[in-house]
PDB file of C-alpha atoms and ligand atoms in Angstrom:
ATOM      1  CA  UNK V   1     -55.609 -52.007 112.351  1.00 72.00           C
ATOM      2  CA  UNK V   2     -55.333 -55.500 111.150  1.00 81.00           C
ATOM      3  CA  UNK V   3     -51.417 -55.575 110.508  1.00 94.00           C
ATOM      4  CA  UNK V   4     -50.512 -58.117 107.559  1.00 97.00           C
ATOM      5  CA  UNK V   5     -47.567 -59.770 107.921  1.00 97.00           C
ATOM      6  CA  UNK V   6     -44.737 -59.077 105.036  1.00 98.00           C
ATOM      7  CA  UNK V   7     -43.846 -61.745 102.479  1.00 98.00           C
ATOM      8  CA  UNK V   8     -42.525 -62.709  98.976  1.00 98.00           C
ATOM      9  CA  UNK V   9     -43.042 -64.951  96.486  1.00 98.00           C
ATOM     10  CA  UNK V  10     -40.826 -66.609  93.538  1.00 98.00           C
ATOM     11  CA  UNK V  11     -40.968 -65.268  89.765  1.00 98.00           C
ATOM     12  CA  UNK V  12     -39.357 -67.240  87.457  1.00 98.00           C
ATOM     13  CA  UNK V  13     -38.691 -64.666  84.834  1.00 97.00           C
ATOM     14  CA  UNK V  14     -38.272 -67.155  82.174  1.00 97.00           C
ATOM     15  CA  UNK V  15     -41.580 -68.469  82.076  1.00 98.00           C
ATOM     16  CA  UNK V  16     -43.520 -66.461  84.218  1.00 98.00           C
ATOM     17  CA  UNK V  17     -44.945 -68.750  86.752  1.00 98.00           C
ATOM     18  CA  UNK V  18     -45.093 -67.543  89.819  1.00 98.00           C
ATOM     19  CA  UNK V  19     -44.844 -69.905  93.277  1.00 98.00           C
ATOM     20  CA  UNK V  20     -46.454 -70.354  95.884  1.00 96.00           C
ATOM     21  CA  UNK V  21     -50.201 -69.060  94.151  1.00 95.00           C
ATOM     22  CA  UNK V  22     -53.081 -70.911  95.538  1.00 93.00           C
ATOM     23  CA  UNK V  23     -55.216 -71.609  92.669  1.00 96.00           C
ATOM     24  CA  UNK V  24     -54.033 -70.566  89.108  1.00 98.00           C
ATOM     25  CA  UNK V  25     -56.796 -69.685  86.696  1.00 98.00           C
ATOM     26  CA  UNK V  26     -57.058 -71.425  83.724  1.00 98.00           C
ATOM     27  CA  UNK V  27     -58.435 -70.140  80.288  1.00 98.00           C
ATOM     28  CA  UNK V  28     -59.464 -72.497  77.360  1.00 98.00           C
ATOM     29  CA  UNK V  29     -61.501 -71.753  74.359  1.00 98.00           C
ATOM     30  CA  UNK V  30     -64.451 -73.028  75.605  1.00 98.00           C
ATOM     31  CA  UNK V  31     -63.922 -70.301  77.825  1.00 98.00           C
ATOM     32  CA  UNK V  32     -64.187 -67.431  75.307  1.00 97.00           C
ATOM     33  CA  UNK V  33     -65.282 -69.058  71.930  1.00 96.00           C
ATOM     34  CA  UNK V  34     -67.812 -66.002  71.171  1.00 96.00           C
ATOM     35  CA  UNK V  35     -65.021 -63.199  71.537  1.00 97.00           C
ATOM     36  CA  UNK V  36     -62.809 -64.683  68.437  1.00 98.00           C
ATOM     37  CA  UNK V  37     -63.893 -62.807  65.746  1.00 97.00           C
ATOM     38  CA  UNK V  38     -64.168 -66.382  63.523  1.00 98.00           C
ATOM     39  CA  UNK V  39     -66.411 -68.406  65.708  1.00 96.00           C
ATOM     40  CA  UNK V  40     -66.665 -71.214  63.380  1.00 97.00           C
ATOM     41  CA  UNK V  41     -62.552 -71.258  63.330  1.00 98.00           C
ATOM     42  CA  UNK V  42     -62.785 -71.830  67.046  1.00 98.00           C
ATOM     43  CA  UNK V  43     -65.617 -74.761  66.484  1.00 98.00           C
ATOM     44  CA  UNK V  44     -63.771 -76.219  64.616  1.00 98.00           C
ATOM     45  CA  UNK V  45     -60.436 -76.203  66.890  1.00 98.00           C
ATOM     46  CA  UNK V  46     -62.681 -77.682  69.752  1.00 98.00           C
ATOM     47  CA  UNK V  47     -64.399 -80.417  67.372  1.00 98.00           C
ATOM     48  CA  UNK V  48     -60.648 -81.604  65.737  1.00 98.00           C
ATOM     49  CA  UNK V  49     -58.325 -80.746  68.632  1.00 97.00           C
ATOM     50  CA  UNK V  50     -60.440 -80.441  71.916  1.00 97.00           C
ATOM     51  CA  UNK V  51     -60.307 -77.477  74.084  1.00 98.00           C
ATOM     52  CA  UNK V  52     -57.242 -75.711  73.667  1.00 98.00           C
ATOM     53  CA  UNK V  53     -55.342 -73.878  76.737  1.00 98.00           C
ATOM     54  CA  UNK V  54     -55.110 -69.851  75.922  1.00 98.00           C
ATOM     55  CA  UNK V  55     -53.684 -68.361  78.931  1.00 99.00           C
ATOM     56  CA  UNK V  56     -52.938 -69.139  82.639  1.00 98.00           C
ATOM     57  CA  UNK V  57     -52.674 -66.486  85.252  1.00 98.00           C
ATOM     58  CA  UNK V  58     -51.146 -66.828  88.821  1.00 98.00           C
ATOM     59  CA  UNK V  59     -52.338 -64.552  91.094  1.00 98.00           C
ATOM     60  CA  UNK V  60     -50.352 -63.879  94.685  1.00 98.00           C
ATOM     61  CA  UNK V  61     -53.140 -64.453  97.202  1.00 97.00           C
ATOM     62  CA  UNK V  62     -53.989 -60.831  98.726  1.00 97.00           C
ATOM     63  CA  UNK V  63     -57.072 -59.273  99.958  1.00 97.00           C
ATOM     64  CA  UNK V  64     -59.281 -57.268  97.014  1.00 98.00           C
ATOM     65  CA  UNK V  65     -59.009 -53.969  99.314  1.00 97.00           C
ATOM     66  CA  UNK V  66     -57.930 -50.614  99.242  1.00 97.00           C
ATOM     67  CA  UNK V  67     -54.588 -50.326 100.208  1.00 97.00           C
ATOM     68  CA  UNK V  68     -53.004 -53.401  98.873  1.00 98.00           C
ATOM     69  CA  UNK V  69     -51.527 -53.887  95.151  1.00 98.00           C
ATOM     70  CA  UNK V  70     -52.222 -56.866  93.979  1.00 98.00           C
ATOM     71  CA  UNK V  71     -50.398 -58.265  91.450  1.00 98.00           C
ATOM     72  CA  UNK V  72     -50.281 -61.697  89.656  1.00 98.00           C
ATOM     73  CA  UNK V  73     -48.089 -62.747  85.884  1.00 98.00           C
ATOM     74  CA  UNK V  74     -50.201 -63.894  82.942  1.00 99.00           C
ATOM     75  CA  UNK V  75     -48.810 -66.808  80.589  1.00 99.00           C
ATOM     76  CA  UNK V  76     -50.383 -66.288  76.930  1.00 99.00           C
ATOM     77  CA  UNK V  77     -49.611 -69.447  74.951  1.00 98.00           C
ATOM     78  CA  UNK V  78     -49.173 -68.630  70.977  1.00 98.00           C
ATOM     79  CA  UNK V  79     -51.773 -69.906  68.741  1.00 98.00           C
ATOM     80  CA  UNK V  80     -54.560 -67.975  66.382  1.00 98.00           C
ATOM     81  CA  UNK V  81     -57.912 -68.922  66.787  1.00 98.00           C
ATOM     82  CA  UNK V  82     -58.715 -68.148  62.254  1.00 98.00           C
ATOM     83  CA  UNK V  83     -56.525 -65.553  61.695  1.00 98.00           C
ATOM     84  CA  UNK V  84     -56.647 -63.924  65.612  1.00 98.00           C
ATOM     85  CA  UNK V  85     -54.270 -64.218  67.231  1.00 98.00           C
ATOM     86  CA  UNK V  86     -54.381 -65.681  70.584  1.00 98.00           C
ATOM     87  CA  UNK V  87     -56.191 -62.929  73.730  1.00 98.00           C
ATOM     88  CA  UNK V  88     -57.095 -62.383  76.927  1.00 99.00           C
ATOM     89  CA  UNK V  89     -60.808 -61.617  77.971  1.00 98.00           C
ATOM     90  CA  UNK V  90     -59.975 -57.983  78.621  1.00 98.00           C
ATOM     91  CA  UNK V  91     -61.681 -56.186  81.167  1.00 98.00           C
ATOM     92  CA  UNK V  92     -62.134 -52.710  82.597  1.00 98.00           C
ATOM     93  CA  UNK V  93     -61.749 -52.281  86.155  1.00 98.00           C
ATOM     94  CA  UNK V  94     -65.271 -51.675  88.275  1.00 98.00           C
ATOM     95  CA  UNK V  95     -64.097 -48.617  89.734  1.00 98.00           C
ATOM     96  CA  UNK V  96     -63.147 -47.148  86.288  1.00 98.00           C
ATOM     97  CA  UNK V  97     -60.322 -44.864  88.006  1.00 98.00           C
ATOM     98  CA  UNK V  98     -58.140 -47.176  88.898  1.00 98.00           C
ATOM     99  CA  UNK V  99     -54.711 -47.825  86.754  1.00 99.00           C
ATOM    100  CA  UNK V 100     -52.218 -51.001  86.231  1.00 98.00           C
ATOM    101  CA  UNK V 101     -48.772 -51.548  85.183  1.00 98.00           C
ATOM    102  CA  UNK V 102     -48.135 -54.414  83.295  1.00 98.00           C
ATOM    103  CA  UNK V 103     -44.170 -55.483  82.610  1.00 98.00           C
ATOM    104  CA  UNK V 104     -42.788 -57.843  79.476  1.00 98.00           C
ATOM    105  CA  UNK V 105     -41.122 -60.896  80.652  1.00 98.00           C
ATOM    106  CA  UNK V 106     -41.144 -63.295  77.836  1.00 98.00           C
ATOM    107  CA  UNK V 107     -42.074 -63.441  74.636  1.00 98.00           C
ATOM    108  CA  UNK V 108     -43.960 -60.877  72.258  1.00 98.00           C
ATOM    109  CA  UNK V 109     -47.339 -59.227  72.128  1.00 98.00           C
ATOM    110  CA  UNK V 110     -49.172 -56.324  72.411  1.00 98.00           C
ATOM    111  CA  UNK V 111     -51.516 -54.659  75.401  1.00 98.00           C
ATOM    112  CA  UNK V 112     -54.951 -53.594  73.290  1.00 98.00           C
ATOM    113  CA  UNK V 113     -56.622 -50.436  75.367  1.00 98.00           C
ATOM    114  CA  UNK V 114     -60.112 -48.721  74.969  1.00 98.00           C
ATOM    115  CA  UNK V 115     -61.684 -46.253  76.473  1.00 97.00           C
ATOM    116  CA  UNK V 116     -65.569 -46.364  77.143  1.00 96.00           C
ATOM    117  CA  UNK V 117     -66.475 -44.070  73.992  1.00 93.00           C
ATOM    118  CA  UNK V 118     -64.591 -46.537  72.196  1.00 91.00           C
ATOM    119  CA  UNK V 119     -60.616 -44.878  71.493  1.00 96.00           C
ATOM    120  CA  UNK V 120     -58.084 -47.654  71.038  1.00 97.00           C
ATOM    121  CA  UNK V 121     -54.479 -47.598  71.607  1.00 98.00           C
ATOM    122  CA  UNK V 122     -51.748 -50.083  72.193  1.00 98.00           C
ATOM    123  CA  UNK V 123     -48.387 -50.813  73.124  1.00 98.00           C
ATOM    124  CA  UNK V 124     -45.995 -53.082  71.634  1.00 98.00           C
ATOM    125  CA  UNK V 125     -44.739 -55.420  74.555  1.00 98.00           C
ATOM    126  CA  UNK V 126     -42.067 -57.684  74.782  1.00 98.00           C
ATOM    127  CA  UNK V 127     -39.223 -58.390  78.067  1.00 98.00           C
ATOM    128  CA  UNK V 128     -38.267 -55.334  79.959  1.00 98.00           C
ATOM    129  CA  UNK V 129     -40.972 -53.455  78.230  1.00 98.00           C
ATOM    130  CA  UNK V 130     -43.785 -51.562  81.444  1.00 98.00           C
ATOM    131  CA  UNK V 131     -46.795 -50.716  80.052  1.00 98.00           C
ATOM    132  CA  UNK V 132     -49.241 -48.325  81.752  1.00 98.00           C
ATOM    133  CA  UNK V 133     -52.537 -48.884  81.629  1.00 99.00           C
ATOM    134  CA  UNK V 134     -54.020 -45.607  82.560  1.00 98.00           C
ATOM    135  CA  UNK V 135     -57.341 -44.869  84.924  1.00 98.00           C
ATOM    136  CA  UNK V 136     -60.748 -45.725  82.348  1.00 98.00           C
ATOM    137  CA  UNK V 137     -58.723 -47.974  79.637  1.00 98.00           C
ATOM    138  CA  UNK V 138     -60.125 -51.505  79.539  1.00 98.00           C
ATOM    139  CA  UNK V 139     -57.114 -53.715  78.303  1.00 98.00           C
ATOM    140  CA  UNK V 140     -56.372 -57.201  76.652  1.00 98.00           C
ATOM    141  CA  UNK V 141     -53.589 -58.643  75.738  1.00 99.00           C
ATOM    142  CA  UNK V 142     -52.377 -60.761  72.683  1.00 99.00           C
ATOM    143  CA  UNK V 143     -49.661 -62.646  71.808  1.00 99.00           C
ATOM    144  CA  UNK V 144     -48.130 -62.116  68.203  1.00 98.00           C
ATOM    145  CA  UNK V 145     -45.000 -64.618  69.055  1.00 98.00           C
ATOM    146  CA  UNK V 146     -44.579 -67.767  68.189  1.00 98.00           C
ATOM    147  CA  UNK V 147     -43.496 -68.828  71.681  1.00 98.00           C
ATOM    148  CA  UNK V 148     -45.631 -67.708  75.503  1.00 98.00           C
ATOM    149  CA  UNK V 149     -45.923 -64.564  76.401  1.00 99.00           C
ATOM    150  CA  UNK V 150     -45.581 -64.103  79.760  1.00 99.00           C
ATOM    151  CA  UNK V 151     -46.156 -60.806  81.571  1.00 99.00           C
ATOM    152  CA  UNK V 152     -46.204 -59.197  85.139  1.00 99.00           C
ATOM    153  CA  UNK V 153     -49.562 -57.025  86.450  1.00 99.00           C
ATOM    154  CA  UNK V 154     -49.675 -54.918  89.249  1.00 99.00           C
ATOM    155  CA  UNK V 155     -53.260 -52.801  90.370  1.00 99.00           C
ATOM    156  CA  UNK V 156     -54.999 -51.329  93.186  1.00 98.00           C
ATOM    157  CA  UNK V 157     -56.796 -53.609  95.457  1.00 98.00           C
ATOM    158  CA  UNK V 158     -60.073 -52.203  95.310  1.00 98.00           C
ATOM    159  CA  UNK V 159     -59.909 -52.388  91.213  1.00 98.00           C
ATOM    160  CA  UNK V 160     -62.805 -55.136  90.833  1.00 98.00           C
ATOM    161  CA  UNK V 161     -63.133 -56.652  87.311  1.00 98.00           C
ATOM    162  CA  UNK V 162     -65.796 -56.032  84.999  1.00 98.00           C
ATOM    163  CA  UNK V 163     -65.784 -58.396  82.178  1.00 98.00           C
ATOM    164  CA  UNK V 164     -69.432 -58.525  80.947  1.00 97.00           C
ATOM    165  CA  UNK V 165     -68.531 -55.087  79.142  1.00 97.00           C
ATOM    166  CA  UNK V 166     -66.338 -56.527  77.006  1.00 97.00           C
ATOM    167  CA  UNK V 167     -67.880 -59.955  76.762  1.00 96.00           C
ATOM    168  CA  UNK V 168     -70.988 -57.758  75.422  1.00 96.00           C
ATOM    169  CA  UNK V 169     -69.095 -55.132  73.077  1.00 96.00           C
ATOM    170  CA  UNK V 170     -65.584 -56.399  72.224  1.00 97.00           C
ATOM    171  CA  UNK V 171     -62.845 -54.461  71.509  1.00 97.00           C
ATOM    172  CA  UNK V 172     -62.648 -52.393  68.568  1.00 97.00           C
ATOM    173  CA  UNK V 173     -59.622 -53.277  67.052  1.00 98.00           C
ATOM    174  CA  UNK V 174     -58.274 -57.225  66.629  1.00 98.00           C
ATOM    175  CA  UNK V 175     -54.819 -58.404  65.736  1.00 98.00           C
ATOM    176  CA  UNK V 176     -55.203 -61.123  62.716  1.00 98.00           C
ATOM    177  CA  UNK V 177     -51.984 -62.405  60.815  1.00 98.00           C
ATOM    178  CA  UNK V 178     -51.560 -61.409  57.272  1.00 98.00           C
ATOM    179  CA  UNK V 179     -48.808 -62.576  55.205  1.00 96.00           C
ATOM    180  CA  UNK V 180     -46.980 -63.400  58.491  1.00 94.00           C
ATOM    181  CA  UNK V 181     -47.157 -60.112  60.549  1.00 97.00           C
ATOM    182  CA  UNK V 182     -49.541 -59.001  62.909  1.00 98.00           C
ATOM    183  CA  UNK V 183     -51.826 -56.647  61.393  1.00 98.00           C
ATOM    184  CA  UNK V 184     -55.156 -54.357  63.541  1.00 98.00           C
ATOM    185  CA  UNK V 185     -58.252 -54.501  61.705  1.00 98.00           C
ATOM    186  CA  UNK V 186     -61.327 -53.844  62.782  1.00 97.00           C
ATOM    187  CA  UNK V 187     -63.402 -55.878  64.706  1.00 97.00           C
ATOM    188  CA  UNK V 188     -66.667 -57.298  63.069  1.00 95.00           C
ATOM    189  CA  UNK V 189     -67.817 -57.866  66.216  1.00 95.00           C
ATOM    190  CA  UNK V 190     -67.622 -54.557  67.747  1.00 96.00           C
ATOM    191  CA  UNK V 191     -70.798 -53.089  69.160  1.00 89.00           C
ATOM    192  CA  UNK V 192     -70.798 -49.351  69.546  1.00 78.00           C
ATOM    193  CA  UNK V 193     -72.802 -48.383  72.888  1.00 69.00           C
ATOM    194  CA  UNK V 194     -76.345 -46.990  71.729  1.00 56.00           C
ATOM    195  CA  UNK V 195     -75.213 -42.969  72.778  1.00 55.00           C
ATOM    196  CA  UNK V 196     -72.039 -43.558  71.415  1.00 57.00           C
ATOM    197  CA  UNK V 197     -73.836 -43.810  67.831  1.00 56.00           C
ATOM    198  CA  UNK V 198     -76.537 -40.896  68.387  1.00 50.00           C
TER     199      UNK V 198
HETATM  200  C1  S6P Y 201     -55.778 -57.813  86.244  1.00 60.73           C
HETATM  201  C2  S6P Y 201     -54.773 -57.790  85.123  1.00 60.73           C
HETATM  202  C3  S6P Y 201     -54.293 -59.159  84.606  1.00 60.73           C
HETATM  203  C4  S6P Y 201     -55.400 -59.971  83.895  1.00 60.73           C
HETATM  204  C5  S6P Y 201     -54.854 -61.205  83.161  1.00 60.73           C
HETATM  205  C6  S6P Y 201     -55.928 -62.014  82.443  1.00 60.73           C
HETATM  206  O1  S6P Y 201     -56.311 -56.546  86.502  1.00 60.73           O
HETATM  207  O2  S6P Y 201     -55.201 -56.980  84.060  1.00 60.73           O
HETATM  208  O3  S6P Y 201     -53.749 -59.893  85.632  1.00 60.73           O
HETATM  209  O4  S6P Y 201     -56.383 -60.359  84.801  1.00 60.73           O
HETATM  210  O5  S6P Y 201     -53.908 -60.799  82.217  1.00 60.73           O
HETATM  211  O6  S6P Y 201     -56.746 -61.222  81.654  1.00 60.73           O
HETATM  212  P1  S6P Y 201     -58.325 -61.176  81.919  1.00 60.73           P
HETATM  213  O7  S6P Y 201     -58.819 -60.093  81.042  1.00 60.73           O
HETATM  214  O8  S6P Y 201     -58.858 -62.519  81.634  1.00 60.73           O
HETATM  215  O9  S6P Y 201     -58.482 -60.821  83.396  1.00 60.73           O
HETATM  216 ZN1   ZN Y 202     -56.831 -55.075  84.927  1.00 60.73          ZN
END
């Protein structure tokens, strides 16, 4: 047995960074251009403004196995992209079984979830709030604030990501501003997987 050796690391609950992390990942528009459902909104940001700065995530350096949770926070920064609101990639885990809990710390916004045959549901997320993501629900998240978003994520270690699902189908749903609210509408976007449609 190859005994790790216990540890902690430092939250700061008010803005969600978490220290020590090793690397945190950093997601710009560049980064995800093609998944806003206005991509001539988000040319336009990069060609007036440069590359804006969506979301940062800090990871706590653990081995992807089975047997450890990983867990890492997620700072959303406010913004809309056209309309959209400001998202994650979204992603369903490889091994489709495997659950997460995600917990408000700052902020406002909403977890988006799908299933593979394409049901949608969300919850409403905000500090204090834990959301479960349960096993086959690919999830995003958005933030519908006006200041970041910052959340917690915990998930088995032997989750793997699988992003080119969603880079290739979108969700179904997006969150778009209308007369000041957040509003779901559908997403123009949205491919339906061939046997969904037969
Ligand atoms: C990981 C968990 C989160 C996300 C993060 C960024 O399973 O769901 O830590 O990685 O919120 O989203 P994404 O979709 O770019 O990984
Ligand atoms: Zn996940």
């Amino acid at each position: 047995m190859n005994l790790m050796q216990p540890f902690s690391t430092y939250l700061d609950l008010e803005s969600g960074v978490i220290t020590p992390v090793d690397h945190v990942i950093r997601r710009h528009l560049s980064d995800m251009c093609h998944m806003y459902a206005d991509e001539s909104a988000a040319q336009r940001i990069l060609e007036t403004e440069g590359d804006r700065l969506i979301y940062e995530v800090y990871p706590v350096d653990l081995p992807e196995e089975e047997g450890q949770v990983l867990h890492s926070t997620t700072v959303l920064h406010p913004g809309r992209v056209g309309s959209e609101y400001h998202m994650t990639k979204g992603h369903f885990h490889v091994k489709r079984d495997r659950a997460e809990i995600y917990v408000g710390l700052a902020g406002e916004g909403c977890l988006l979830m799908q299933t593979g045959d394409g049901r949608v549901s969300s919850v409403k997320m905000a500090r204090g709030i834990i959301a479960y993501v349960p096993p086959y629900w690919a999830h995003r998240t958005v933030n519908t604030g006006d200041v970041p978003f910052a959340f917690l994520a915990a998930w088995p270690g032997d989750s793997g990501h699988d992003y080119g699902t969603i880079e290739t189908r979108g969700f179904a749903k997006i969150l778009v501003e209308r007369g000041g609210v957040p509003v779901f509408v559908d997403n123009p976007k949205y491919r339906i997987e061939d046997r969904e449609r037969a």
